[in-house]
């Protein structure tokens, strides 16, 4: 069973006081709503009691006596209380819903903000689908707790107590007759609860599986079509879907049995009531009005009991959800997420005219000193790496797949913290920099270009409004995106989710434009391995040259042209830095680089390697 499976399945206690206290803290900003809602609830409950008492009074003191004038007055009071009750119920309903929605909004914001701060390691370990569930499903479950659970449970309990006291007040013998059926009710409820809990849990797992399945197979729809797997996958989906249906029906079945059984028990107690009540009236121990009021009470008495058993499910689900949410909120961040210490000073020029791209004072000297790094110790993917890049130097990083090139780049951004060694930028340990300003001075054009839905300008400036339209346009033109997009080129052009409407080359150029628009001091590029046509190739080549000029740059290179033009090449092999030098120097050594060159980069092999890259 997968971890995912287990996590979604966990349904623990229905009540955990520590967790509940923490949840209730979210209500703190909405104290006035809580007060209004609770008062309305009290008031509303009071009216229910009052109405029943009124019926008793009307029957005994007016109908039986034949005082019709007084009866009109009672009817008037009855109407007034009913109207007041309507008002109270409206107020209670509205304020509880508002309270629920407000808290929901706050929790969702907090969860999302926390997710944004999570380090790369966290995302390596947690599938996105599950995190989406945290933000949507789990938070929604809490909504039920806030908007229908907490306060109503209290309301139900108050009502129960009130009804029982009133019943005892009218006639204790009759009350006992009603309470005699309670054990049956309790047993039925317990059985029902157990059955429903199991089905409910199974259903949750199935639904989580359906979500994951749809997500995976729609994201990978191209592969599904390519291999003509539609039919088989549809059948697999059908199995899951059918399971969900069966579980739903099973749940419905239990409800369908439970509710009538509760009704039946109620009816039996009513019958007992009429017999015992009739005898009491004959004996002169009870009035007709009191018996009527009693019957009304008993009817209402069973309702909160039924509701409470239903709320149990809500409570249980929300305890499980809140546990998962709190787990996420409490997750410790890697050191990288926690240490904003020294802030890189912004230059005087930028503070004087805020519309210009803020210029910071990184010269761009980068030095790795004996850096070793493992995603999971002890599997080191970078071993004792040392090199130094001078300001403005263009460095190419080459190596076979899995050699550690992307890992090296991500250390520079502190996406991960390394185990030993030191990385210095401008002679200062990168861990001393404020992480946000550090990242704002180093740009990355990653291997897989992430495109967000929105227009072209948004995708270049990523919502940073300090970058003007002119700067965005200049960056786009500088990398030749206008040529690559042809007539479509327009800053307002809409780009689809995951960049489905862009070609690989266009995406690559867009990511260059993005890097350029921020005017970084240090530039890193992780070239995509897939090849593009010669025209785009030339565009990319020109763009690369332009954006690397005057900046320290690291390019994980797959194109011979990029490698040849670099000031220096670092050759990685299985996590080690094996060779350093220019293209000619390295070829002369006749080592790893020469082998790589022969296999991958030599012009006559390009076509072959391109084809294998696509597959
Ligand atoms: N790795 C890992 N966890 C990650 C990323 C990578 O354990 N989150 C491992 C990979 O399995 C690989 C090693 O780290 O063995 C180096 O990966 P990477 O730096 O991504 O290799 P590249 O040299 O960038 O390979 P490619 O050319 O294929 O991009
Ligand atoms: Mg890589």
Coordinates of C-alpha atoms and ligand atoms in Angstrom, one line a residue:
X1 CA 0.0 0.0 0.0
X2 CA 1.4 3.4 -0.9
X3 CA 2.2 6.1 1.5
X4 CA -0.4 8.2 -0.2
X5 CA -3.0 5.6 0.3
X6 CA -2.2 5.3 4.0
X7 CA -2.2 9.0 4.5
X8 CA -5.6 9.6 3.0
X9 CA -7.0 6.6 4.8
X10 CA -6.1 7.6 8.3
X11 CA -9.2 8.5 10.2
X12 CA -8.5 8.8 13.8
X13 CA -10.4 10.1 16.8
X14 CA -13.5 12.2 16.4
X15 CA -12.2 14.6 19.0
X16 CA -8.8 15.6 19.9
X17 CA -8.8 18.5 22.4
X18 CA -5.3 19.8 21.5
X19 CA -6.2 19.9 17.9
X20 CA -9.6 21.4 18.6
X21 CA -8.1 24.2 20.7
X22 CA -5.7 24.9 17.8
X23 CA -8.6 25.0 15.3
X24 CA -10.6 27.2 17.6
X25 CA -7.8 29.7 17.5
X26 CA -8.7 30.5 13.9
X27 CA -12.1 31.8 15.2
X28 CA -10.4 34.4 17.3
X29 CA -10.5 37.2 14.8
X30 CA -14.2 36.6 14.3
X31 CA -15.2 36.7 18.0
X32 CA -18.1 39.0 17.3
X33 CA -19.5 36.6 14.7
X34 CA -19.1 33.8 17.2
X35 CA -21.0 35.7 19.8
X36 CA -23.8 36.7 17.5
X37 CA -24.1 33.2 16.2
X38 CA -24.1 31.6 19.6
X39 CA -26.6 34.1 21.0
X40 CA -28.9 33.5 18.0
X41 CA -28.6 29.8 18.6
X42 CA -29.5 30.2 22.3
X43 CA -32.4 32.5 21.4
X44 CA -33.6 30.2 18.7
X45 CA -33.5 27.2 21.0
X46 CA -35.4 29.2 23.6
X47 CA -38.2 30.0 21.2
X48 CA -38.6 26.3 20.4
X49 CA -39.1 25.6 24.1
X50 CA -41.4 28.6 24.5
X51 CA -43.6 27.5 21.5
X52 CA -44.1 24.1 23.0
X53 CA -45.0 25.6 26.4
X54 CA -47.4 27.9 24.7
X55 CA -49.2 25.0 23.1
X56 CA -49.6 23.4 26.5
X57 CA -50.9 26.7 28.0
X58 CA -53.3 27.3 25.1
X59 CA -54.8 23.8 25.4
X60 CA -55.1 23.6 29.2
X61 CA -55.9 27.2 30.2
X62 CA -57.9 28.4 27.2
X63 CA -59.3 25.6 24.9
X64 CA -60.3 23.4 27.8
X65 CA -61.9 26.4 29.6
X66 CA -63.5 27.7 26.4
X67 CA -61.8 31.1 26.6
X68 CA -61.6 32.0 22.9
X69 CA -60.7 35.6 23.4
X70 CA -57.6 34.6 25.4
X71 CA -56.8 32.0 22.7
X72 CA -56.5 34.8 20.1
X73 CA -53.9 36.5 22.3
X74 CA -52.0 33.3 22.7
X75 CA -52.1 32.8 18.9
X76 CA -50.7 36.4 18.6
X77 CA -47.8 35.6 20.9
X78 CA -47.2 32.3 19.1
X79 CA -46.9 34.3 15.8
X80 CA -44.6 36.8 17.3
X81 CA -42.3 34.1 18.7
X82 CA -42.3 32.3 15.4
X83 CA -41.2 35.5 13.6
X84 CA -38.5 36.1 16.2
X85 CA -37.4 32.5 15.7
X86 CA -37.2 33.0 12.0
X87 CA -35.0 36.1 12.6
X88 CA -32.8 34.2 15.0
X89 CA -32.4 31.2 12.6
X90 CA -31.5 33.5 9.7
X91 CA -28.9 35.3 11.8
X92 CA -27.5 32.1 13.1
X93 CA -27.3 30.5 9.7
X94 CA -25.7 33.6 8.1
X95 CA -23.1 34.3 10.8
X96 CA -22.0 30.7 11.0
X97 CA -21.6 30.5 7.3
X98 CA -19.6 33.7 7.3
X99 CA -17.5 32.6 10.1
X100 CA -16.8 29.3 8.4
X101 CA -15.9 31.0 5.1
X102 CA -13.6 33.6 6.8
X103 CA -11.7 30.9 8.7
X104 CA -11.5 28.8 5.6
X105 CA -10.0 31.6 3.7
X106 CA -7.4 32.3 6.4
X107 CA -6.4 28.6 6.7
X108 CA -6.2 28.2 2.9
X109 CA -3.9 31.3 2.7
X110 CA -1.7 30.0 5.5
X111 CA -1.4 26.6 3.9
X112 CA -0.6 28.1 0.5
X113 CA 2.0 30.5 2.0
X114 CA 3.6 27.7 3.8
X115 CA 3.7 25.6 0.7
X116 CA 5.4 28.5 -1.1
X117 CA 8.1 28.5 1.6
X118 CA 8.8 24.8 1.5
X119 CA 12.2 23.9 0.2
X120 CA 12.9 21.8 -2.9
X121 CA 13.5 18.7 -0.8
X122 CA 9.9 18.8 0.4
X123 CA 8.6 18.9 -3.2
X124 CA 10.9 16.1 -4.2
X125 CA 9.1 14.0 -1.5
X126 CA 5.5 15.1 -1.8
X127 CA 3.5 14.5 -4.9
X128 CA 1.8 17.7 -6.1
X129 CA -1.5 15.9 -6.2
X130 CA -1.4 15.3 -2.5
X131 CA -0.5 18.9 -1.8
X132 CA -3.4 20.1 -3.9
X133 CA -5.6 17.9 -1.7
X134 CA -4.3 19.7 1.3
X135 CA -5.2 23.1 0.0
X136 CA -8.6 22.1 -1.4
X137 CA -10.3 19.0 0.1
X138 CA -8.8 19.1 3.6
X139 CA -9.5 22.8 4.0
X140 CA -13.1 22.2 2.8
X141 CA -13.6 19.5 5.3
X142 CA -12.7 22.0 8.0
X143 CA -15.4 24.3 6.5
X144 CA -18.0 21.8 7.4
X145 CA -16.7 21.7 10.9
X146 CA -16.8 25.4 11.3
X147 CA -20.0 26.1 9.5
X148 CA -22.2 23.2 10.7
X149 CA -20.2 21.4 13.3
X150 CA -18.8 23.2 16.3
X151 CA -21.7 25.5 17.1
X152 CA -24.5 23.2 16.1
X153 CA -23.1 20.3 18.2
X154 CA -23.2 22.7 21.2
X155 CA -26.7 23.6 20.1
X156 CA -27.8 20.0 19.8
X157 CA -26.5 19.2 23.3
X158 CA -28.3 22.3 24.8
X159 CA -31.5 21.3 23.1
X160 CA -31.2 17.8 24.5
X161 CA -30.7 19.0 28.0
X162 CA -33.6 21.5 27.7
X163 CA -36.0 18.8 26.3
X164 CA -35.1 16.3 28.9
X165 CA -35.6 18.8 31.7
X166 CA -38.9 19.9 30.3
X167 CA -40.1 16.3 29.9
X168 CA -39.1 15.5 33.5
X169 CA -40.9 18.7 34.6
X170 CA -44.1 17.6 33.0
X171 CA -44.2 14.0 34.0
X172 CA -41.3 11.8 35.2
X173 CA -43.2 8.6 34.6
X174 CA -43.9 9.5 31.0
X175 CA -40.3 10.5 30.6
X176 CA -39.1 7.1 31.8
X177 CA -41.4 5.5 29.2
X178 CA -39.6 7.6 26.5
X179 CA -36.1 6.9 28.0
X180 CA -36.8 3.2 28.0
X181 CA -36.2 3.2 24.2
X182 CA -33.0 5.1 24.5
X183 CA -30.8 2.0 24.8
X184 CA -32.2 0.7 21.5
X185 CA -31.4 4.0 19.9
X186 CA -27.9 4.1 21.3
X187 CA -27.1 0.6 20.0
X188 CA -28.6 1.3 16.6
X189 CA -26.5 4.5 16.4
X190 CA -23.3 2.7 17.4
X191 CA -23.8 0.0 14.8
X192 CA -24.6 2.5 12.2
X193 CA -21.6 4.7 13.0
X194 CA -19.2 1.8 12.8
X195 CA -20.6 0.7 9.4
X196 CA -20.6 4.1 8.0
X197 CA -17.1 4.9 9.2
X198 CA -15.6 2.0 7.3
X199 CA -17.4 2.8 4.1
X200 CA -16.6 6.5 4.5
X201 CA -13.0 5.8 4.9
X202 CA -12.9 3.4 1.9
X203 CA -14.7 6.0 -0.2
X204 CA -12.2 8.7 0.7
X205 CA -9.4 6.5 -0.4
X206 CA -11.1 5.6 -3.7
X207 CA -11.8 9.3 -4.4
X208 CA -8.2 10.2 -3.7
X209 CA -7.2 7.4 -6.2
X210 CA -9.7 8.7 -8.8
X211 CA -8.2 12.2 -8.5
X212 CA -4.7 11.0 -8.8
X213 CA -5.7 8.8 -11.7
X214 CA -7.4 11.5 -13.7
X215 CA -4.6 14.0 -13.0
X216 CA -1.9 11.6 -14.1
X217 CA -3.7 10.3 -17.2
X218 CA -4.8 13.7 -18.4
X219 CA -1.3 15.2 -17.9
X220 CA 0.1 12.3 -19.8
X221 CA -2.7 12.2 -22.4
X222 CA -0.2 12.5 -25.2
X223 CA 1.6 9.3 -24.1
X224 CA -1.8 7.5 -23.7
X225 CA -2.8 8.4 -27.2
X226 CA 0.6 7.7 -28.6
X227 CA 0.5 4.1 -27.4
X228 CA -3.2 3.8 -28.0
X229 CA -3.9 2.9 -24.4
X230 CA -7.2 4.7 -24.2
X231 CA -9.3 1.5 -24.0
X232 CA -7.2 -0.2 -21.3
X233 CA -7.0 3.0 -19.3
X234 CA -10.7 3.6 -19.6
X235 CA -11.3 0.1 -18.2
X236 CA -8.9 0.8 -15.3
X237 CA -10.8 4.0 -14.6
X238 CA -14.1 2.2 -14.8
X239 CA -12.9 -0.2 -12.0
X240 CA -12.1 2.7 -9.8
X241 CA -15.2 4.6 -10.7
X242 CA -17.4 1.6 -10.1
X243 CA -15.8 1.0 -6.7
X244 CA -16.6 4.6 -5.8
X245 CA -20.2 4.1 -6.9
X246 CA -20.6 0.8 -4.9
X247 CA -19.1 2.4 -1.8
X248 CA -21.4 5.4 -2.2
X249 CA -24.4 3.1 -2.5
X250 CA -23.3 1.2 0.5
X251 CA -23.2 4.3 2.5
X252 CA -26.6 5.3 1.2
X253 CA -27.9 1.9 2.2
X254 CA -26.8 2.3 5.8
X255 CA -28.4 5.7 6.0
X256 CA -31.5 4.3 4.4
X257 CA -31.8 1.7 7.1
X258 CA -30.7 3.9 10.0
X259 CA -33.1 6.8 9.6
X260 CA -36.3 4.6 9.3
X261 CA -35.1 2.6 12.3
X262 CA -34.7 5.7 14.3
X263 CA -38.2 6.7 13.2
X264 CA -39.5 3.3 14.1
X265 CA -38.1 3.6 17.6
X266 CA -39.6 7.0 17.9
X267 CA -43.0 5.6 16.8
X268 CA -42.8 2.8 19.4
X269 CA -42.0 5.3 22.1
X270 CA -44.9 7.5 20.9
X271 CA -47.3 4.6 21.2
X272 CA -46.1 3.8 24.7
X273 CA -46.5 7.5 25.4
X274 CA -50.1 7.6 24.3
X275 CA -51.0 4.5 26.4
X276 CA -49.1 5.6 29.6
X277 CA -50.2 9.3 29.0
X278 CA -53.8 8.3 28.5
X279 CA -53.7 6.4 31.8
X280 CA -52.2 9.3 33.6
X281 CA -54.8 11.7 32.2
X282 CA -57.6 9.4 33.3
X283 CA -56.0 9.2 36.7
X284 CA -56.0 13.0 36.8
X285 CA -52.2 13.2 37.0
X286 CA -51.6 14.8 33.7
X287 CA -53.5 17.4 31.6
X288 CA -54.4 17.1 28.0
X289 CA -52.2 20.0 27.1
X290 CA -49.2 18.5 28.9
X291 CA -49.5 15.3 27.0
X292 CA -49.7 17.2 23.7
X293 CA -46.6 19.2 24.7
X294 CA -44.9 16.0 25.7
X295 CA -45.5 14.5 22.3
X296 CA -44.2 17.5 20.6
X297 CA -41.1 17.3 22.8
X298 CA -40.5 13.7 22.1
X299 CA -40.6 14.3 18.4
X300 CA -37.9 17.0 18.7
X301 CA -36.0 15.0 21.2
X302 CA -34.9 12.4 18.7
X303 CA -33.8 15.0 16.1
X304 CA -30.7 16.2 17.9
X305 CA -29.7 12.6 18.7
X306 CA -29.9 11.8 15.0
X307 CA -28.0 14.9 14.1
X308 CA -25.3 14.2 16.6
X309 CA -24.5 10.9 15.1
X310 CA -24.2 12.5 11.7
X311 CA -21.9 15.2 13.1
X312 CA -19.7 12.6 14.5
X313 CA -18.6 11.8 10.9
X314 CA -17.9 15.5 10.2
X315 CA -15.9 15.8 13.4
X316 CA -13.9 12.7 12.6
X317 CA -13.2 13.8 9.0
X318 CA -12.2 17.2 10.1
X319 CA -9.9 15.9 12.8
X320 CA -8.1 13.8 10.2
X321 CA -7.9 16.8 7.8
X322 CA -6.7 19.2 10.4
X323 CA -4.1 16.8 11.5
X324 CA -2.7 16.7 8.0
X325 CA -3.0 20.4 7.6
X326 CA -1.2 21.1 10.9
X327 CA 1.5 18.6 9.9
X328 CA 2.1 20.6 6.8
X329 CA 2.0 23.9 8.7
X330 CA 4.5 22.5 11.3
X331 CA 6.9 21.0 8.8
X332 CA 10.3 22.2 9.5
X333 CA 12.0 24.1 6.7
X334 CA 15.5 23.4 5.4
X335 CA 18.1 25.8 6.5
X336 CA 17.7 27.5 3.1
X337 CA 14.2 28.6 3.9
X338 CA 15.1 30.0 7.3
X339 CA 18.2 32.1 7.2
X340 CA 17.6 35.6 5.8
X341 CA 20.6 37.2 7.4
X342 CA 22.6 39.7 5.4
X343 CA 20.8 41.8 2.8
X344 CA 22.6 42.7 -0.3
X345 CA 22.6 46.5 -0.3
X346 CA 20.7 48.0 -3.2
X347 CA 22.6 50.7 -5.1
X348 CA 21.8 54.4 -4.8
X349 CA 20.8 54.5 -8.4
X350 CA 17.9 52.1 -7.9
X351 CA 16.4 53.8 -4.9
X352 CA 16.6 57.2 -6.7
X353 CA 14.5 56.0 -9.7
X354 CA 12.4 53.0 -8.7
X355 CA 11.2 52.4 -12.3
X356 CA 14.6 51.2 -13.4
X357 CA 15.6 47.6 -12.7
X358 CA 17.2 47.6 -9.3
X359 CA 20.9 47.3 -9.7
X360 CA 22.7 45.5 -6.9
X361 CA 26.3 45.2 -6.2
X362 CA 27.3 41.7 -7.1
X363 CA 30.5 41.6 -9.1
X364 CA 29.8 38.0 -10.0
X365 CA 32.8 36.2 -8.6
X366 CA 31.8 32.7 -7.8
X367 CA 33.9 30.1 -6.0
X368 CA 33.1 26.6 -5.0
X369 CA 35.4 25.2 -2.2
X370 CA 35.4 21.5 -1.6
X371 CA 31.6 21.3 -2.0
X372 CA 30.0 17.9 -1.5
X373 CA 26.3 17.3 -1.7
X374 CA 23.8 14.5 -1.4
X375 CA 20.1 14.6 -1.8
X376 CA 20.0 11.5 0.4
X377 CA 23.1 10.7 2.3
X378 CA 25.3 8.9 1.7
X379 CA 24.6 9.0 -2.0
X380 CA 26.8 11.9 -2.9
X381 CA 25.9 13.4 -6.3
X382 CA 28.6 16.1 -6.0
X383 CA 31.9 15.2 -4.6
X384 CA 34.5 17.7 -3.4
X385 CA 33.9 20.2 -6.1
X386 CA 36.3 23.2 -6.3
X387 CA 36.6 25.9 -8.9
X388 CA 36.5 29.6 -9.3
X389 CA 34.7 31.8 -11.9
X390 CA 35.9 35.4 -12.3
X391 CA 33.4 38.2 -12.9
X392 CA 32.1 38.2 -16.4
X393 CA 33.5 34.8 -17.2
X394 CA 31.4 32.4 -19.3
X395 CA 31.6 28.9 -18.1
X396 CA 30.2 25.8 -19.8
X397 CA 29.3 22.7 -17.7
X398 CA 29.3 19.4 -19.5
X399 CA 28.9 15.8 -18.5
X400 CA 26.8 12.7 -19.2
X401 CA 23.3 12.6 -18.0
X402 CA 23.1 12.2 -14.2
X403 CA 26.6 13.7 -13.7
X404 CA 25.3 16.3 -11.3
X405 CA 25.1 19.4 -13.6
X406 CA 21.6 20.5 -12.6
X407 CA 22.4 19.7 -9.0
X408 CA 25.4 22.0 -9.1
X409 CA 23.4 24.9 -10.4
X410 CA 20.6 24.4 -7.8
X411 CA 23.2 24.8 -5.0
X412 CA 24.0 28.3 -6.2
X413 CA 20.3 29.2 -5.6
X414 CA 20.3 27.4 -2.3
X415 CA 17.4 25.2 -3.5
X416 CA 19.3 22.7 -1.4
X417 CA 21.9 23.1 1.3
X418 CA 25.0 21.1 0.7
X419 CA 26.7 18.9 3.4
X420 CA 30.2 20.2 3.3
X421 CA 32.4 22.8 1.7
X422 CA 31.6 26.4 0.9
X423 CA 30.2 28.5 -2.0
X424 CA 31.4 32.0 -2.1
X425 CA 29.9 34.8 -4.2
X426 CA 32.0 38.0 -4.2
X427 CA 34.1 36.4 -1.4
X428 CA 31.2 35.9 0.9
X429 CA 29.5 32.7 1.9
X430 CA 26.2 32.4 0.1
X431 CA 24.6 31.4 3.4
X432 CA 25.3 34.9 4.7
X433 CA 23.2 36.5 2.0
X434 CA 19.5 37.2 2.4
X435 CA 18.1 34.4 0.3
X436 CA 15.6 36.5 -1.5
X437 CA 18.0 39.2 -2.7
X438 CA 20.5 36.5 -3.6
X439 CA 18.0 34.8 -5.8
X440 CA 17.0 38.1 -7.3
X441 CA 20.5 38.7 -8.5
X442 CA 21.1 35.3 -10.1
X443 CA 18.9 34.2 -12.9
X444 CA 18.1 30.7 -14.0
X445 CA 16.8 29.5 -17.3
X446 CA 16.0 25.9 -16.2
X447 CA 16.1 22.7 -18.2
X448 CA 12.3 22.4 -18.2
X449 CA 10.8 25.7 -18.8
X450 CA 7.8 26.3 -16.6
X451 CA 5.1 28.4 -18.3
X452 CA 2.2 29.9 -16.4
X453 CA -1.2 30.6 -17.9
X454 CA -1.5 34.3 -18.6
X455 CA -0.1 36.5 -21.3
X456 CA 3.4 36.8 -22.7
X457 CA 4.3 39.8 -20.6
X458 CA 3.2 38.2 -17.4
X459 CA 5.3 35.1 -18.2
X460 CA 8.3 37.3 -18.7
X461 CA 8.1 39.5 -15.7
X462 CA 6.3 37.0 -13.6
X463 CA 4.1 39.6 -12.0
X464 CA 7.0 41.8 -11.0
X465 CA 5.5 45.2 -11.8
X466 CA 8.8 47.0 -11.2
X467 CA 9.8 45.7 -14.6
X468 CA 8.2 48.0 -17.2
X469 CA 6.5 47.1 -20.4
X470 CA 9.5 48.6 -22.3
X471 CA 11.9 46.4 -20.4
X472 CA 9.8 43.3 -21.1
X473 CA 9.6 44.2 -24.7
X474 CA 13.4 44.9 -24.9
X475 CA 14.1 41.5 -23.2
X476 CA 11.8 39.7 -25.6
X477 CA 13.4 41.3 -28.6
X478 CA 16.9 40.9 -27.3
X479 CA 16.5 37.1 -27.2
X480 CA 14.8 37.1 -30.6
X481 CA 11.4 35.9 -29.3
X482 CA 9.7 38.3 -31.7
X483 CA 11.4 36.4 -34.6
X484 CA 10.6 33.0 -33.2
X485 CA 6.9 33.8 -32.7
X486 CA 6.5 35.7 -36.0
X487 CA 3.2 37.4 -36.5
X488 CA 1.8 36.1 -33.3
X489 CA 4.3 38.1 -31.3
X490 CA 2.6 40.5 -28.9
X491 CA 3.1 41.1 -25.2
X492 CA -0.6 40.6 -24.6
X493 CA -0.7 37.2 -26.4
X494 CA -2.3 34.5 -24.2
X495 CA -0.2 31.5 -23.3
X496 CA -1.9 28.3 -22.4
X497 CA -1.4 26.3 -19.3
X498 CA 1.9 24.4 -19.4
X499 CA 2.8 26.3 -22.5
X500 CA 1.0 23.8 -24.7
X501 CA 0.8 26.3 -27.5
X502 CA 4.5 27.0 -27.6
X503 CA 7.3 25.0 -29.2
X504 CA 10.3 23.9 -27.2
X505 CA 12.5 26.5 -28.9
X506 CA 10.0 29.3 -28.2
X507 CA 9.7 28.2 -24.6
X508 CA 13.5 28.2 -24.3
X509 CA 13.7 31.8 -25.7
X510 CA 10.9 32.9 -23.4
X511 CA 12.9 31.6 -20.4
X512 CA 15.9 33.5 -21.6
X513 CA 13.8 36.7 -21.9
X514 CA 12.6 36.0 -18.4
X515 CA 16.2 35.7 -17.1
X516 CA 17.2 38.8 -19.0
X517 CA 14.3 41.0 -17.9
X518 CA 15.5 40.7 -14.3
X519 CA 18.9 42.0 -15.4
X520 CA 20.8 39.6 -13.2
X521 CA 24.5 39.8 -12.2
X522 CA 25.0 36.1 -12.6
X523 CA 23.3 34.0 -15.2
X524 CA 22.8 30.2 -15.2
X525 CA 21.3 28.3 -18.0
X526 CA 20.4 24.6 -18.1
X527 CA 20.1 23.9 -21.8
X528 CA 17.3 21.6 -22.8
X529 CA 18.6 18.4 -24.3
X530 CA 15.9 18.2 -27.0
X531 CA 17.0 19.7 -30.2
X532 CA 15.4 22.4 -32.3
X533 CA 15.5 23.4 -35.9
X534 CA 18.5 25.2 -37.3
X535 CA 16.8 28.6 -37.5
X536 CA 15.7 28.5 -33.9
X537 CA 19.1 27.0 -33.0
X538 CA 20.7 30.1 -34.5
X539 CA 18.2 32.4 -32.6
X540 CA 19.0 30.6 -29.4
X541 CA 22.7 30.8 -30.1
X542 CA 22.5 34.6 -30.7
X543 CA 20.3 35.1 -27.7
X544 CA 22.7 33.2 -25.5
X545 CA 25.7 35.3 -26.6
X546 CA 23.8 38.4 -26.0
X547 CA 22.5 37.6 -22.5
X548 CA 25.8 36.2 -21.3
X549 CA 27.8 39.2 -22.3
X550 CA 29.2 41.1 -19.3
X551 CA 27.9 38.6 -16.8
X552 CA 29.3 35.7 -15.0
X553 CA 27.5 32.8 -16.6
X554 CA 27.2 29.1 -16.1
X555 CA 25.7 27.2 -19.0
X556 CA 24.9 23.5 -18.7
X557 CA 25.6 23.0 -22.4
X558 CA 24.5 20.4 -24.8
X559 CA 25.2 22.4 -28.0
X560 CA 28.7 22.3 -29.3
X561 CA 28.5 25.9 -30.4
X562 CA 27.8 27.0 -26.8
X563 CA 30.6 24.9 -25.5
X564 CA 33.2 26.1 -28.0
X565 CA 32.5 29.7 -27.2
X566 CA 32.8 29.4 -23.4
X567 CA 35.8 30.9 -21.7
X568 CA 36.2 27.7 -19.8
X569 CA 34.6 24.2 -19.7
X570 CA 34.0 22.2 -16.5
X571 CA 33.7 18.5 -17.2
X572 CA 31.7 16.5 -14.7
X573 CA 31.7 12.8 -14.4
X574 CA 29.7 10.9 -11.8
X575 CA 29.6 13.8 -9.4
X576 CA 33.2 14.7 -9.8
X577 CA 34.8 17.6 -11.5
X578 CA 37.2 15.8 -13.7
X579 CA 38.6 18.3 -16.2
X580 CA 38.8 22.0 -16.7
X581 CA 39.9 24.0 -19.7
X582 CA 39.0 25.4 -23.1
X583 CA 37.6 23.2 -25.8
X584 CA 41.0 22.8 -27.5
X585 CA 42.9 22.2 -24.2
X586 CA 40.4 19.5 -23.2
X587 CA 40.5 17.7 -26.5
X588 CA 44.3 17.7 -26.3
X589 CA 44.1 16.0 -22.9
X590 CA 42.2 13.1 -24.4
X591 CA 40.1 12.3 -21.3
X592 CA 36.4 12.4 -20.4
X593 CA 35.7 15.4 -22.5
X594 CA 37.2 13.9 -25.6
X595 CA 35.1 10.9 -25.2
X596 CA 32.0 13.0 -24.6
X597 CA 32.8 15.0 -27.7
X598 CA 33.2 12.0 -29.9
X599 CA 30.0 10.5 -28.7
X600 CA 27.8 13.5 -28.5
X601 CA 29.1 16.8 -29.9
X602 CA 30.9 15.9 -33.0
X603 CA 29.0 17.5 -35.9
X604 CA 28.4 14.3 -37.8
X605 CA 26.8 12.8 -34.7
X606 CA 24.5 15.6 -33.9
X607 CA 21.7 14.2 -35.9
X608 CA 21.9 10.9 -34.2
X609 CA 22.1 12.3 -30.7
X610 CA 19.2 14.6 -31.5
X611 CA 17.1 11.7 -32.5
X612 CA 17.9 9.8 -29.3
X613 CA 17.2 12.9 -27.3
X614 CA 13.7 13.0 -28.6
X615 CA 13.0 9.4 -27.8
Ligands
LIG1 N1 18.9 13.4 -8.0 C1 18.2 13.1 -6.8 N2 17.2 13.9 -6.4 C2 16.8 15.0 -7.1 C3 17.5 15.3 -8.3 C4 18.5 14.5 -8.7 O1 18.5 12.1 -6.2 N3 15.9 15.8 -6.7 C5 20.0 12.5 -8.4 C6 19.8 11.9 -9.8 O2 19.2 10.6 -9.7 C7 21.1 11.8 -10.4 C8 22.0 12.8 -9.6 O3 21.1 13.3 -8.6 O4 21.7 10.6 -10.1 C9 22.4 14.0 -10.5 O5 21.3 14.6 -11.1 P1 21.3 15.9 -12.0 O6 22.2 16.9 -11.3 O7 19.9 16.3 -12.2 O8 22.0 15.4 -13.3 P2 22.4 16.2 -14.6 O9 23.8 16.2 -14.8 O10 21.7 17.5 -14.6 O11 21.7 15.3 -15.7 P3 21.0 15.7 -17.1 O12 22.0 16.0 -18.1 O13 20.2 14.5 -17.5 O14 20.1 16.9 -16.8
LIG2 MG1 20.1 18.4 -15.7

